Amino acid sequence: FANTSSSYSASRGLYVDADGVSDAAGNSNTTVAHSASTEILDDQNPYLTVVTITSNNASTTWAKAGDVVTTTITASEGLLESSVTSTIASASTTIASSSLTAWTVTRTMSATDTEGAIAITIDFTDRSSLANAGAQRTSTTDGSAVTFDRTNATTTITSSASSPTPSPPIYFTVTFDEPVTGFAVADIT
């Protein structure tokens, strides 16, 4: 039997044909079949069909300390739970939910994490008796990304008047060191 596909079913067992042998008295044997069974061989490595990353921040492509970053994974076949290991920003994740092929892993970001694009790694093995390992995944399948920012925006206030007087108008410039949202006149006192 030659295997030409990636998986196959095979009946296996031991068969002895009738009249194939005889004992010392010349009595022939009868047909005997023993332990016939079917086995499925899976020699294909699993792969991840869906990998996404998001944050619970109001802006899901950004995360700050205390935000939860979630990676969602879908595999081509069932994975062995003890083999699924992943990192978010170089730290181990917690499995939030899992089934044979769908996984969600999370990590709460820390004030000591490195700022910038959050890196991920995912290692996994299928449930087959051969324990086929998938290729480590370090990117998403949909282009999603999360950036970690642990630094508060810095505000600078300047005036063109060298010595401001109580006479209007007095002009001030408020500058932030990075893009911000929510700045309003009501924030000025």
PDB file of C-alpha atoms in Angstrom:
ATOM      1  CA  PHE A   1       0.000   0.000   0.000  1.00  0.00           C
ATOM      2  CA  ALA A   2       1.511   3.292  -1.087  1.00  0.00           C
ATOM      3  CA  ASN A   3       0.368   6.603   0.402  1.00  0.00           C
ATOM      4  CA  THR A   4       0.086   9.352  -2.186  1.00  0.00           C
ATOM      5  CA  SER A   5      -2.085  11.780  -0.224  1.00  0.00           C
ATOM      6  CA  SER A   6      -1.599  13.798   2.937  1.00  0.00           C
ATOM      7  CA  SER A   7      -3.987  11.614   4.941  1.00  0.00           C
ATOM      8  CA  TYR A   8      -5.520   8.235   4.359  1.00  0.00           C
ATOM      9  CA  SER A   9      -7.599   5.501   5.907  1.00  0.00           C
ATOM     10  CA  ALA A  10      -6.223   1.999   5.939  1.00  0.00           C
ATOM     11  CA  SER A  11      -7.678  -1.240   7.155  1.00  0.00           C
ATOM     12  CA  ARG A  12      -5.102  -3.238   8.946  1.00  0.00           C
ATOM     13  CA  GLY A  13      -5.166  -6.670  10.421  1.00  0.00           C
ATOM     14  CA  LEU A  14      -3.883 -10.223  10.020  1.00  0.00           C
ATOM     15  CA  TYR A  15      -5.694 -12.670   7.731  1.00  0.00           C
ATOM     16  CA  VAL A  16      -4.922 -16.366   7.257  1.00  0.00           C
ATOM     17  CA  ASP A  17      -6.678 -18.047   4.306  1.00  0.00           C
ATOM     18  CA  ALA A  18      -8.541 -21.370   4.675  1.00  0.00           C
ATOM     19  CA  ASP A  19      -6.641 -24.481   3.679  1.00  0.00           C
ATOM     20  CA  GLY A  20      -3.399 -22.542   3.669  1.00  0.00           C
ATOM     21  CA  VAL A  21      -1.806 -24.667   6.373  1.00  0.00           C
ATOM     22  CA  SER A  22      -2.475 -27.978   8.017  1.00  0.00           C
ATOM     23  CA  ASP A  23      -1.615 -29.629  11.308  1.00  0.00           C
ATOM     24  CA  ALA A  24       0.357 -32.898  11.801  1.00  0.00           C
ATOM     25  CA  ALA A  25      -2.810 -34.959  11.274  1.00  0.00           C
ATOM     26  CA  GLY A  26      -3.549 -33.183   7.957  1.00  0.00           C
ATOM     27  CA  ASN A  27      -6.419 -31.009   9.176  1.00  0.00           C
ATOM     28  CA  SER A  28      -6.747 -27.747   7.253  1.00  0.00           C
ATOM     29  CA  ASN A  29      -7.229 -24.437   8.964  1.00  0.00           C
ATOM     30  CA  THR A  30     -10.244 -22.155   8.580  1.00  0.00           C
ATOM     31  CA  THR A  31     -10.154 -18.514   7.463  1.00  0.00           C
ATOM     32  CA  VAL A  32      -9.279 -16.267  10.343  1.00  0.00           C
ATOM     33  CA  ALA A  33      -9.244 -12.463  10.537  1.00  0.00           C
ATOM     34  CA  HIS A  34      -7.834 -10.745  13.588  1.00  0.00           C
ATOM     35  CA  SER A  35      -7.807  -7.121  14.808  1.00  0.00           C
ATOM     36  CA  ALA A  36      -9.048  -5.465  11.648  1.00  0.00           C
ATOM     37  CA  SER A  37      -9.357  -1.737  12.324  1.00  0.00           C
ATOM     38  CA  THR A  38      -9.214   1.591  10.546  1.00  0.00           C
ATOM     39  CA  GLU A  39      -6.612   4.227  11.342  1.00  0.00           C
ATOM     40  CA  ILE A  40      -6.392   7.796  10.057  1.00  0.00           C
ATOM     41  CA  LEU A  41      -2.903   9.147   9.506  1.00  0.00           C
ATOM     42  CA  ASP A  42      -2.509  12.934   9.616  1.00  0.00           C
ATOM     43  CA  ASP A  43       0.929  13.939   8.438  1.00  0.00           C
ATOM     44  CA  GLN A  44       0.031  17.547   7.551  1.00  0.00           C
ATOM     45  CA  ASN A  45       1.252  20.433   9.669  1.00  0.00           C
ATOM     46  CA  PRO A  46      -1.534  22.673  10.972  1.00  0.00           C
ATOM     47  CA  TYR A  47      -1.617  26.336  10.042  1.00  0.00           C
ATOM     48  CA  LEU A  48      -3.460  29.388  11.280  1.00  0.00           C
ATOM     49  CA  THR A  49      -6.183  30.648   8.942  1.00  0.00           C
ATOM     50  CA  VAL A  50      -7.134  33.696  11.034  1.00  0.00           C
ATOM     51  CA  VAL A  51      -4.948  35.742  13.399  1.00  0.00           C
ATOM     52  CA  THR A  52      -6.144  39.162  14.601  1.00  0.00           C
ATOM     53  CA  ILE A  53      -5.082  41.539  17.357  1.00  0.00           C
ATOM     54  CA  THR A  54      -7.098  44.254  19.091  1.00  0.00           C
ATOM     55  CA  SER A  55      -7.162  46.265  22.314  1.00  0.00           C
ATOM     56  CA  ASN A  56      -9.998  47.117  24.709  1.00  0.00           C
ATOM     57  CA  ASN A  57      -8.855  50.761  24.555  1.00  0.00           C
ATOM     58  CA  ALA A  58     -11.434  53.233  23.182  1.00  0.00           C
ATOM     59  CA  SER A  59      -9.185  53.273  20.119  1.00  0.00           C
ATOM     60  CA  THR A  60      -8.741  49.531  19.485  1.00  0.00           C
ATOM     61  CA  THR A  61      -5.460  50.009  17.601  1.00  0.00           C
ATOM     62  CA  TRP A  62      -3.817  51.600  20.672  1.00  0.00           C
ATOM     63  CA  ALA A  63      -3.112  50.295  24.175  1.00  0.00           C
ATOM     64  CA  LYS A  64      -1.867  51.882  27.378  1.00  0.00           C
ATOM     65  CA  ALA A  65      -0.896  50.346  30.725  1.00  0.00           C
ATOM     66  CA  GLY A  66      -3.857  48.405  32.107  1.00  0.00           C
ATOM     67  CA  ASP A  67      -5.478  47.793  28.706  1.00  0.00           C
ATOM     68  CA  VAL A  68      -6.145  44.211  27.619  1.00  0.00           C
ATOM     69  CA  VAL A  69      -4.750  43.153  24.244  1.00  0.00           C
ATOM     70  CA  THR A  70      -6.488  40.182  22.621  1.00  0.00           C
ATOM     71  CA  THR A  71      -5.270  37.873  19.863  1.00  0.00           C
ATOM     72  CA  THR A  72      -7.896  35.733  18.134  1.00  0.00           C
ATOM     73  CA  ILE A  73      -6.695  32.577  16.379  1.00  0.00           C
ATOM     74  CA  THR A  74      -8.403  30.090  14.060  1.00  0.00           C
ATOM     75  CA  ALA A  75      -6.514  26.944  13.049  1.00  0.00           C
ATOM     76  CA  SER A  76      -6.846  24.677  10.020  1.00  0.00           C
ATOM     77  CA  GLU A  77      -7.489  21.703  12.331  1.00  0.00           C
ATOM     78  CA  GLY A  78      -7.839  20.880  16.005  1.00  0.00           C
ATOM     79  CA  LEU A  79      -4.919  21.936  18.193  1.00  0.00           C
ATOM     80  CA  LEU A  80      -3.569  20.287  21.310  1.00  0.00           C
ATOM     81  CA  GLU A  81      -4.387  22.739  24.106  1.00  0.00           C
ATOM     82  CA  SER A  82      -1.159  22.162  26.019  1.00  0.00           C
ATOM     83  CA  SER A  83       0.817  22.978  22.848  1.00  0.00           C
ATOM     84  CA  VAL A  84      -0.695  26.410  22.206  1.00  0.00           C
ATOM     85  CA  THR A  85       1.698  29.017  23.560  1.00  0.00           C
ATOM     86  CA  SER A  86       1.739  32.667  22.644  1.00  0.00           C
ATOM     87  CA  THR A  87       3.196  35.994  23.629  1.00  0.00           C
ATOM     88  CA  ILE A  88       1.949  39.539  23.319  1.00  0.00           C
ATOM     89  CA  ALA A  89       4.676  42.183  23.722  1.00  0.00           C
ATOM     90  CA  SER A  90       7.170  39.412  24.621  1.00  0.00           C
ATOM     91  CA  ALA A  91       5.172  38.225  27.649  1.00  0.00           C
ATOM     92  CA  SER A  92       3.080  35.075  28.074  1.00  0.00           C
ATOM     93  CA  THR A  93      -0.632  35.257  27.423  1.00  0.00           C
ATOM     94  CA  THR A  94      -3.670  33.772  29.144  1.00  0.00           C
ATOM     95  CA  ILE A  95      -6.036  31.548  27.173  1.00  0.00           C
ATOM     96  CA  ALA A  96      -9.392  33.310  27.502  1.00  0.00           C
ATOM     97  CA  SER A  97     -11.335  30.780  25.437  1.00  0.00           C
ATOM     98  CA  SER A  98     -10.584  27.777  23.291  1.00  0.00           C
ATOM     99  CA  SER A  99     -12.126  25.072  21.193  1.00  0.00           C
ATOM    100  CA  LEU A 100     -10.407  22.629  18.906  1.00  0.00           C
ATOM    101  CA  THR A 101      -9.796  25.216  16.192  1.00  0.00           C
ATOM    102  CA  ALA A 102     -10.696  28.643  17.674  1.00  0.00           C
ATOM    103  CA  TRP A 103      -8.624  30.328  20.376  1.00  0.00           C
ATOM    104  CA  THR A 104      -8.602  33.688  22.137  1.00  0.00           C
ATOM    105  CA  VAL A 105      -5.566  34.740  24.165  1.00  0.00           C
ATOM    106  CA  THR A 106      -5.154  37.926  26.194  1.00  0.00           C
ATOM    107  CA  ARG A 107      -2.577  39.965  28.051  1.00  0.00           C
ATOM    108  CA  THR A 108      -2.934  43.044  30.257  1.00  0.00           C
ATOM    109  CA  MET A 109      -0.323  45.620  29.295  1.00  0.00           C
ATOM    110  CA  SER A 110       2.091  46.866  31.951  1.00  0.00           C
ATOM    111  CA  ALA A 111       3.716  50.252  32.539  1.00  0.00           C
ATOM    112  CA  THR A 112       7.089  48.540  32.033  1.00  0.00           C
ATOM    113  CA  ASP A 113       6.300  47.224  28.527  1.00  0.00           C
ATOM    114  CA  THR A 114       8.232  48.672  25.606  1.00  0.00           C
ATOM    115  CA  GLU A 115       6.417  51.338  23.617  1.00  0.00           C
ATOM    116  CA  GLY A 116       5.660  50.796  19.957  1.00  0.00           C
ATOM    117  CA  ALA A 117       4.070  48.158  17.747  1.00  0.00           C
ATOM    118  CA  ILE A 118       3.049  45.147  19.861  1.00  0.00           C
ATOM    119  CA  ALA A 119       4.705  41.945  18.649  1.00  0.00           C
ATOM    120  CA  ILE A 120       3.003  38.557  18.861  1.00  0.00           C
ATOM    121  CA  THR A 121       4.199  34.956  18.622  1.00  0.00           C
ATOM    122  CA  ILE A 122       2.051  31.844  18.417  1.00  0.00           C
ATOM    123  CA  ASP A 123       3.327  28.256  18.583  1.00  0.00           C
ATOM    124  CA  PHE A 124       1.030  25.243  18.211  1.00  0.00           C
ATOM    125  CA  THR A 125       0.774  21.511  17.493  1.00  0.00           C
ATOM    126  CA  ASP A 126      -2.138  19.512  16.133  1.00  0.00           C
ATOM    127  CA  ARG A 127      -3.958  16.750  18.015  1.00  0.00           C
ATOM    128  CA  SER A 128      -2.797  13.920  15.734  1.00  0.00           C
ATOM    129  CA  SER A 129      -0.746  11.007  16.996  1.00  0.00           C
ATOM    130  CA  LEU A 130       2.186  12.463  15.052  1.00  0.00           C
ATOM    131  CA  ALA A 131       1.898  15.803  16.923  1.00  0.00           C
ATOM    132  CA  ASN A 132       2.523  17.872  13.807  1.00  0.00           C
ATOM    133  CA  ALA A 133       3.876  21.302  14.691  1.00  0.00           C
ATOM    134  CA  GLY A 134       2.697  24.400  12.854  1.00  0.00           C
ATOM    135  CA  ALA A 135       5.095  27.133  11.765  1.00  0.00           C
ATOM    136  CA  GLN A 136       5.405  29.848  14.412  1.00  0.00           C
ATOM    137  CA  ARG A 137       3.169  32.788  13.563  1.00  0.00           C
ATOM    138  CA  THR A 138       4.366  36.359  14.230  1.00  0.00           C
ATOM    139  CA  SER A 139       1.907  38.384  12.165  1.00  0.00           C
ATOM    140  CA  THR A 140      -1.829  38.838  11.743  1.00  0.00           C
ATOM    141  CA  THR A 141      -3.764  37.615   8.718  1.00  0.00           C
ATOM    142  CA  ASP A 142      -5.831  40.790   8.312  1.00  0.00           C
ATOM    143  CA  GLY A 143      -3.172  43.474   8.824  1.00  0.00           C
ATOM    144  CA  SER A 144      -4.532  44.406  12.274  1.00  0.00           C
ATOM    145  CA  ALA A 145      -2.022  45.930  14.700  1.00  0.00           C
ATOM    146  CA  VAL A 146      -1.931  47.531  18.135  1.00  0.00           C
ATOM    147  CA  THR A 147       0.576  50.167  19.294  1.00  0.00           C
ATOM    148  CA  PHE A 148       1.510  50.461  22.977  1.00  0.00           C
ATOM    149  CA  ASP A 149       1.901  53.992  24.372  1.00  0.00           C
ATOM    150  CA  ARG A 150       2.689  54.343  28.073  1.00  0.00           C
ATOM    151  CA  THR A 151       3.764  57.990  28.035  1.00  0.00           C
ATOM    152  CA  ASN A 152       1.367  60.827  28.879  1.00  0.00           C
ATOM    153  CA  ALA A 153       1.166  63.625  26.329  1.00  0.00           C
ATOM    154  CA  THR A 154       3.296  66.637  27.285  1.00  0.00           C
ATOM    155  CA  THR A 155       1.686  70.071  27.092  1.00  0.00           C
ATOM    156  CA  THR A 156       3.611  73.305  26.503  1.00  0.00           C
ATOM    157  CA  ILE A 157       2.009  76.773  26.837  1.00  0.00           C
ATOM    158  CA  THR A 158       3.732  79.784  25.287  1.00  0.00           C
ATOM    159  CA  SER A 159       2.808  83.437  24.707  1.00  0.00           C
ATOM    160  CA  SER A 160       4.119  85.923  22.179  1.00  0.00           C
ATOM    161  CA  ALA A 161       3.825  88.676  24.802  1.00  0.00           C
ATOM    162  CA  SER A 162       7.048  89.028  26.739  1.00  0.00           C
ATOM    163  CA  SER A 163       5.266  90.505  29.727  1.00  0.00           C
ATOM    164  CA  PRO A 164       1.509  89.876  29.530  1.00  0.00           C
ATOM    165  CA  THR A 165      -0.734  92.596  30.909  1.00  0.00           C
ATOM    166  CA  PRO A 166      -4.373  92.378  31.973  1.00  0.00           C
ATOM    167  CA  SER A 167      -5.362  94.247  28.793  1.00  0.00           C
ATOM    168  CA  PRO A 168      -6.899  91.957  26.176  1.00  0.00           C
ATOM    169  CA  PRO A 169      -6.122  90.352  23.919  1.00  0.00           C
ATOM    170  CA  ILE A 170      -3.402  88.092  25.257  1.00  0.00           C
ATOM    171  CA  TYR A 171      -2.593  85.171  22.958  1.00  0.00           C
ATOM    172  CA  PHE A 172      -1.289  81.837  24.105  1.00  0.00           C
ATOM    173  CA  THR A 173      -0.268  78.773  22.132  1.00  0.00           C
ATOM    174  CA  VAL A 174      -0.899  75.335  23.555  1.00  0.00           C
ATOM    175  CA  THR A 175       1.269  72.607  21.998  1.00  0.00           C
ATOM    176  CA  PHE A 176       1.145  68.861  22.615  1.00  0.00           C
ATOM    177  CA  ASP A 177       4.069  66.582  21.837  1.00  0.00           C
ATOM    178  CA  GLU A 178       1.789  64.054  20.103  1.00  0.00           C
ATOM    179  CA  PRO A 179      -1.683  64.033  18.523  1.00  0.00           C
ATOM    180  CA  VAL A 180      -4.466  64.264  21.154  1.00  0.00           C
ATOM    181  CA  THR A 181      -8.237  64.129  21.214  1.00  0.00           C
ATOM    182  CA  GLY A 182     -10.743  65.790  23.525  1.00  0.00           C
ATOM    183  CA  PHE A 183      -8.956  69.138  24.010  1.00  0.00           C
ATOM    184  CA  ALA A 184     -11.600  71.890  24.432  1.00  0.00           C
ATOM    185  CA  VAL A 185     -11.857  75.507  25.562  1.00  0.00           C
ATOM    186  CA  ALA A 186     -13.425  74.242  28.800  1.00  0.00           C
ATOM    187  CA  ASP A 187     -10.060  72.618  29.614  1.00  0.00           C
ATOM    188  CA  ILE A 188      -8.410  76.051  29.921  1.00  0.00           C
ATOM    189  CA  THR A 189      -8.545  77.881  33.241  1.00  0.00           C
TER     190      THR A 189
END
